[in-house]
């Protein structure tokens, strides 16, 4: 015969009471073993991370200012990304990056890295080498031209589709 909803709810209540009683007895046994271990090893609340300052609070870093460098005239730079023009101009004029450092006087890892890069940089920036000019230029009588680099232009594709060869346009 099937049980009613009320009977099943009553069984659930009884089982929950049994589970709570078992849990309480297990917790009591665990707490007793912990107390014995604390007494045996002489552990303190600080050893267990239970002192007044939580371990999470101790790990938090002080909030940093969003700007690492400032010129006092409203120009700021976070220290990330390329240097802004105002800072590059000031450094080129002979000023030191330390003059613009905002906040505490201790150097951050980023600032130390920037300073070490400055020491390694050559005095003048070397310009990128330009690509050598193309030796062959393809052009037609209408004034269209192509250097042979990059995708073929539409005018050249149309001429090639009509039966001409690339050599017909070489100059």
PDB file of C-alpha atoms in Angstrom:
ATOM      1  CA  UNK A   1       0.000   0.000   0.000  1.00  0.00           C
ATOM      2  CA  UNK A   2       1.318   3.477  -0.909  1.00  0.00           C
ATOM      3  CA  UNK A   3       2.214   5.935   1.808  1.00  0.00           C
ATOM      4  CA  UNK A   4       0.558   9.306   2.048  1.00  0.00           C
ATOM      5  CA  UNK A   5       2.329  12.626   1.787  1.00  0.00           C
ATOM      6  CA  UNK A   6       1.858  13.255   5.502  1.00  0.00           C
ATOM      7  CA  UNK A   7       3.467   9.908   6.425  1.00  0.00           C
ATOM      8  CA  UNK A   8       6.497  10.597   4.242  1.00  0.00           C
ATOM      9  CA  UNK A   9       6.895  14.089   5.774  1.00  0.00           C
ATOM     10  CA  UNK A  10       6.817  12.496   9.253  1.00  0.00           C
ATOM     11  CA  UNK A  11       9.557  10.034   8.241  1.00  0.00           C
ATOM     12  CA  UNK A  12      11.633  12.913   6.847  1.00  0.00           C
ATOM     13  CA  UNK A  13      11.315  14.742  10.181  1.00  0.00           C
ATOM     14  CA  UNK A  14      12.428  11.684  12.138  1.00  0.00           C
ATOM     15  CA  UNK A  15      15.383  11.068   9.813  1.00  0.00           C
ATOM     16  CA  UNK A  16      16.398  14.740  10.048  1.00  0.00           C
ATOM     17  CA  UNK A  17      16.381  14.509  13.870  1.00  0.00           C
ATOM     18  CA  UNK A  18      18.546  11.378  13.697  1.00  0.00           C
ATOM     19  CA  UNK A  19      20.949  13.094  11.256  1.00  0.00           C
ATOM     20  CA  UNK A  20      21.232  16.146  13.528  1.00  0.00           C
ATOM     21  CA  UNK A  21      21.956  13.951  16.564  1.00  0.00           C
ATOM     22  CA  UNK A  22      24.658  12.005  14.653  1.00  0.00           C
ATOM     23  CA  UNK A  23      26.237  15.217  13.405  1.00  0.00           C
ATOM     24  CA  UNK A  24      26.303  16.713  16.901  1.00  0.00           C
ATOM     25  CA  UNK A  25      28.050  13.636  18.302  1.00  0.00           C
ATOM     26  CA  UNK A  26      30.600  13.646  15.440  1.00  0.00           C
ATOM     27  CA  UNK A  27      31.284  17.367  15.899  1.00  0.00           C
ATOM     28  CA  UNK A  28      31.815  16.808  19.634  1.00  0.00           C
ATOM     29  CA  UNK A  29      34.369  14.083  18.875  1.00  0.00           C
ATOM     30  CA  UNK A  30      36.209  16.283  16.350  1.00  0.00           C
ATOM     31  CA  UNK A  31      36.290  19.243  18.751  1.00  0.00           C
ATOM     32  CA  UNK A  32      37.654  17.009  21.516  1.00  0.00           C
ATOM     33  CA  UNK A  33      40.450  15.739  19.223  1.00  0.00           C
ATOM     34  CA  UNK A  34      41.281  19.316  18.185  1.00  0.00           C
ATOM     35  CA  UNK A  35      41.462  20.431  21.826  1.00  0.00           C
ATOM     36  CA  UNK A  36      43.862  17.572  22.596  1.00  0.00           C
ATOM     37  CA  UNK A  37      46.055  18.542  19.604  1.00  0.00           C
ATOM     38  CA  UNK A  38      46.053  22.227  20.613  1.00  0.00           C
ATOM     39  CA  UNK A  39      47.098  21.338  24.144  1.00  0.00           C
ATOM     40  CA  UNK A  40      49.733  18.859  22.937  1.00  0.00           C
ATOM     41  CA  UNK A  41      51.384  21.251  20.439  1.00  0.00           C
ATOM     42  CA  UNK A  42      50.776  24.471  22.370  1.00  0.00           C
ATOM     43  CA  UNK A  43      48.986  26.142  19.468  1.00  0.00           C
ATOM     44  CA  UNK A  44      47.649  29.679  19.796  1.00  0.00           C
ATOM     45  CA  UNK A  45      44.854  31.541  18.013  1.00  0.00           C
ATOM     46  CA  UNK A  46      47.479  33.216  15.810  1.00  0.00           C
ATOM     47  CA  UNK A  47      48.791  29.796  14.734  1.00  0.00           C
ATOM     48  CA  UNK A  48      45.287  28.829  13.700  1.00  0.00           C
ATOM     49  CA  UNK A  49      44.601  32.131  11.942  1.00  0.00           C
ATOM     50  CA  UNK A  50      41.998  33.116  14.518  1.00  0.00           C
ATOM     51  CA  UNK A  51      43.673  36.287  15.810  1.00  0.00           C
ATOM     52  CA  UNK A  52      41.861  39.629  15.794  1.00  0.00           C
ATOM     53  CA  UNK A  53      43.043  40.606  12.276  1.00  0.00           C
ATOM     54  CA  UNK A  54      41.656  38.217   9.731  1.00  0.00           C
ATOM     55  CA  UNK A  55      44.161  36.671   7.361  1.00  0.00           C
ATOM     56  CA  UNK A  56      42.185  37.983   4.397  1.00  0.00           C
ATOM     57  CA  UNK A  57      42.381  41.534   5.718  1.00  0.00           C
ATOM     58  CA  UNK A  58      46.116  41.221   6.286  1.00  0.00           C
ATOM     59  CA  UNK A  59      46.711  40.175   2.674  1.00  0.00           C
ATOM     60  CA  UNK A  60      44.880  43.105   1.140  1.00  0.00           C
ATOM     61  CA  UNK A  61      47.155  45.682  -0.380  1.00  0.00           C
ATOM     62  CA  UNK A  62      46.662  49.332   0.179  1.00  0.00           C
ATOM     63  CA  UNK A  63      44.758  50.887  -2.701  1.00  0.00           C
ATOM     64  CA  UNK A  64      47.118  52.471  -5.176  1.00  0.00           C
ATOM     65  CA  UNK A  65      46.574  55.706  -6.900  1.00  0.00           C
ATOM     66  CA  UNK A  66      45.462  55.231 -10.467  1.00  0.00           C
ATOM     67  CA  UNK A  67      48.162  57.634 -11.594  1.00  0.00           C
ATOM     68  CA  UNK A  68      51.791  56.757 -10.969  1.00  0.00           C
ATOM     69  CA  UNK A  69      53.225  59.859 -12.624  1.00  0.00           C
ATOM     70  CA  UNK A  70      51.955  63.439 -12.591  1.00  0.00           C
ATOM     71  CA  UNK A  71      53.344  66.806 -13.643  1.00  0.00           C
ATOM     72  CA  UNK A  72      51.223  68.864 -11.237  1.00  0.00           C
ATOM     73  CA  UNK A  73      49.385  70.565 -14.118  1.00  0.00           C
ATOM     74  CA  UNK A  74      46.730  67.893 -14.424  1.00  0.00           C
ATOM     75  CA  UNK A  75      48.653  65.561 -16.726  1.00  0.00           C
ATOM     76  CA  UNK A  76      48.870  62.015 -15.379  1.00  0.00           C
ATOM     77  CA  UNK A  77      50.158  58.659 -16.590  1.00  0.00           C
ATOM     78  CA  UNK A  78      49.474  55.274 -14.995  1.00  0.00           C
ATOM     79  CA  UNK A  79      52.843  53.833 -15.972  1.00  0.00           C
ATOM     80  CA  UNK A  80      51.232  51.433 -18.426  1.00  0.00           C
ATOM     81  CA  UNK A  81      51.314  51.758 -22.167  1.00  0.00           C
ATOM     82  CA  UNK A  82      53.367  54.246 -24.140  1.00  0.00           C
ATOM     83  CA  UNK A  83      54.526  57.359 -22.396  1.00  0.00           C
ATOM     84  CA  UNK A  84      52.368  60.400 -23.050  1.00  0.00           C
ATOM     85  CA  UNK A  85      53.775  63.294 -25.047  1.00  0.00           C
ATOM     86  CA  UNK A  86      54.008  65.619 -22.027  1.00  0.00           C
ATOM     87  CA  UNK A  87      56.268  63.145 -20.226  1.00  0.00           C
ATOM     88  CA  UNK A  88      58.411  62.388 -23.272  1.00  0.00           C
ATOM     89  CA  UNK A  89      58.909  66.100 -23.901  1.00  0.00           C
ATOM     90  CA  UNK A  90      59.892  66.717 -20.276  1.00  0.00           C
ATOM     91  CA  UNK A  91      62.340  63.806 -20.287  1.00  0.00           C
ATOM     92  CA  UNK A  92      63.840  65.029 -23.568  1.00  0.00           C
ATOM     93  CA  UNK A  93      64.299  68.433 -21.928  1.00  0.00           C
ATOM     94  CA  UNK A  94      66.506  66.800 -19.295  1.00  0.00           C
ATOM     95  CA  UNK A  95      64.103  66.226 -16.430  1.00  0.00           C
ATOM     96  CA  UNK A  96      64.124  62.959 -14.488  1.00  0.00           C
ATOM     97  CA  UNK A  97      61.206  60.541 -14.380  1.00  0.00           C
ATOM     98  CA  UNK A  98      61.501  60.509 -10.580  1.00  0.00           C
ATOM     99  CA  UNK A  99      60.376  64.142 -10.532  1.00  0.00           C
ATOM    100  CA  UNK A 100      56.980  63.076 -11.860  1.00  0.00           C
ATOM    101  CA  UNK A 101      56.462  60.075  -9.601  1.00  0.00           C
ATOM    102  CA  UNK A 102      53.237  60.403  -7.592  1.00  0.00           C
ATOM    103  CA  UNK A 103      52.507  58.803  -4.235  1.00  0.00           C
ATOM    104  CA  UNK A 104      54.977  57.056  -1.930  1.00  0.00           C
ATOM    105  CA  UNK A 105      58.674  57.338  -2.621  1.00  0.00           C
ATOM    106  CA  UNK A 106      59.179  53.577  -2.825  1.00  0.00           C
ATOM    107  CA  UNK A 107      59.653  52.381  -6.344  1.00  0.00           C
ATOM    108  CA  UNK A 108      57.171  49.933  -7.755  1.00  0.00           C
ATOM    109  CA  UNK A 109      58.315  46.983  -9.848  1.00  0.00           C
ATOM    110  CA  UNK A 110      56.969  48.739 -12.925  1.00  0.00           C
ATOM    111  CA  UNK A 111      58.889  51.923 -12.179  1.00  0.00           C
ATOM    112  CA  UNK A 112      62.077  49.948 -11.579  1.00  0.00           C
ATOM    113  CA  UNK A 113      61.589  48.159 -14.887  1.00  0.00           C
ATOM    114  CA  UNK A 114      61.062  51.480 -16.676  1.00  0.00           C
ATOM    115  CA  UNK A 115      64.211  52.909 -15.125  1.00  0.00           C
ATOM    116  CA  UNK A 116      66.257  49.861 -16.097  1.00  0.00           C
ATOM    117  CA  UNK A 117      64.962  50.099 -19.659  1.00  0.00           C
ATOM    118  CA  UNK A 118      65.985  53.754 -19.792  1.00  0.00           C
ATOM    119  CA  UNK A 119      69.533  52.805 -18.861  1.00  0.00           C
ATOM    120  CA  UNK A 120      69.687  50.212 -21.642  1.00  0.00           C
ATOM    121  CA  UNK A 121      68.091  52.381 -24.373  1.00  0.00           C
ATOM    122  CA  UNK A 122      70.448  54.003 -26.860  1.00  0.00           C
ATOM    123  CA  UNK A 123      70.504  57.801 -26.902  1.00  0.00           C
ATOM    124  CA  UNK A 124      68.647  58.122 -30.234  1.00  0.00           C
ATOM    125  CA  UNK A 125      65.865  55.845 -31.390  1.00  0.00           C
ATOM    126  CA  UNK A 126      66.751  53.849 -34.458  1.00  0.00           C
ATOM    127  CA  UNK A 127      64.199  54.211 -37.208  1.00  0.00           C
ATOM    128  CA  UNK A 128      62.638  51.143 -38.754  1.00  0.00           C
ATOM    129  CA  UNK A 129      64.284  50.118 -41.962  1.00  0.00           C
ATOM    130  CA  UNK A 130      62.048  50.846 -44.917  1.00  0.00           C
ATOM    131  CA  UNK A 131      61.220  48.128 -47.374  1.00  0.00           C
ATOM    132  CA  UNK A 132      63.291  48.277 -50.543  1.00  0.00           C
ATOM    133  CA  UNK A 133      61.392  49.634 -53.521  1.00  0.00           C
ATOM    134  CA  UNK A 134      59.906  47.084 -55.872  1.00  0.00           C
ATOM    135  CA  UNK A 135      62.132  46.231 -58.815  1.00  0.00           C
ATOM    136  CA  UNK A 136      59.182  45.571 -61.113  1.00  0.00           C
ATOM    137  CA  UNK A 137      56.140  47.755 -61.647  1.00  0.00           C
ATOM    138  CA  UNK A 138      53.119  46.575 -63.515  1.00  0.00           C
ATOM    139  CA  UNK A 139      51.139  49.279 -65.311  1.00  0.00           C
ATOM    140  CA  UNK A 140      48.673  49.704 -68.163  1.00  0.00           C
ATOM    141  CA  UNK A 141      48.062  52.468 -70.715  1.00  0.00           C
ATOM    142  CA  UNK A 142      45.293  53.990 -68.581  1.00  0.00           C
ATOM    143  CA  UNK A 143      47.734  55.022 -65.822  1.00  0.00           C
ATOM    144  CA  UNK A 144      46.984  52.186 -63.379  1.00  0.00           C
ATOM    145  CA  UNK A 145      49.985  50.602 -61.654  1.00  0.00           C
ATOM    146  CA  UNK A 146      50.815  47.862 -59.174  1.00  0.00           C
ATOM    147  CA  UNK A 147      54.156  47.169 -57.451  1.00  0.00           C
ATOM    148  CA  UNK A 148      53.638  43.436 -57.182  1.00  0.00           C
ATOM    149  CA  UNK A 149      53.102  43.609 -53.433  1.00  0.00           C
ATOM    150  CA  UNK A 150      49.781  42.950 -51.816  1.00  0.00           C
ATOM    151  CA  UNK A 151      46.666  41.635 -53.554  1.00  0.00           C
ATOM    152  CA  UNK A 152      46.238  42.191 -57.273  1.00  0.00           C
ATOM    153  CA  UNK A 153      44.117  45.253 -58.017  1.00  0.00           C
ATOM    154  CA  UNK A 154      40.774  44.946 -59.756  1.00  0.00           C
ATOM    155  CA  UNK A 155      41.999  46.457 -63.060  1.00  0.00           C
ATOM    156  CA  UNK A 156      44.788  43.877 -63.274  1.00  0.00           C
ATOM    157  CA  UNK A 157      42.504  40.958 -62.453  1.00  0.00           C
ATOM    158  CA  UNK A 158      40.122  42.048 -65.230  1.00  0.00           C
ATOM    159  CA  UNK A 159      42.978  42.252 -67.757  1.00  0.00           C
ATOM    160  CA  UNK A 160      44.321  38.833 -66.737  1.00  0.00           C
ATOM    161  CA  UNK A 161      40.829  37.334 -67.036  1.00  0.00           C
ATOM    162  CA  UNK A 162      40.565  38.727 -70.583  1.00  0.00           C
ATOM    163  CA  UNK A 163      43.564  36.672 -71.656  1.00  0.00           C
ATOM    164  CA  UNK A 164      46.582  38.928 -71.100  1.00  0.00           C
ATOM    165  CA  UNK A 165      49.578  37.791 -69.038  1.00  0.00           C
ATOM    166  CA  UNK A 166      51.323  39.540 -66.178  1.00  0.00           C
ATOM    167  CA  UNK A 167      54.409  39.986 -68.364  1.00  0.00           C
ATOM    168  CA  UNK A 168      52.353  42.246 -70.686  1.00  0.00           C
ATOM    169  CA  UNK A 169      52.194  44.835 -67.887  1.00  0.00           C
ATOM    170  CA  UNK A 170      55.804  44.589 -66.573  1.00  0.00           C
ATOM    171  CA  UNK A 171      57.814  47.805 -66.967  1.00  0.00           C
TER     172      UNK A 171
END
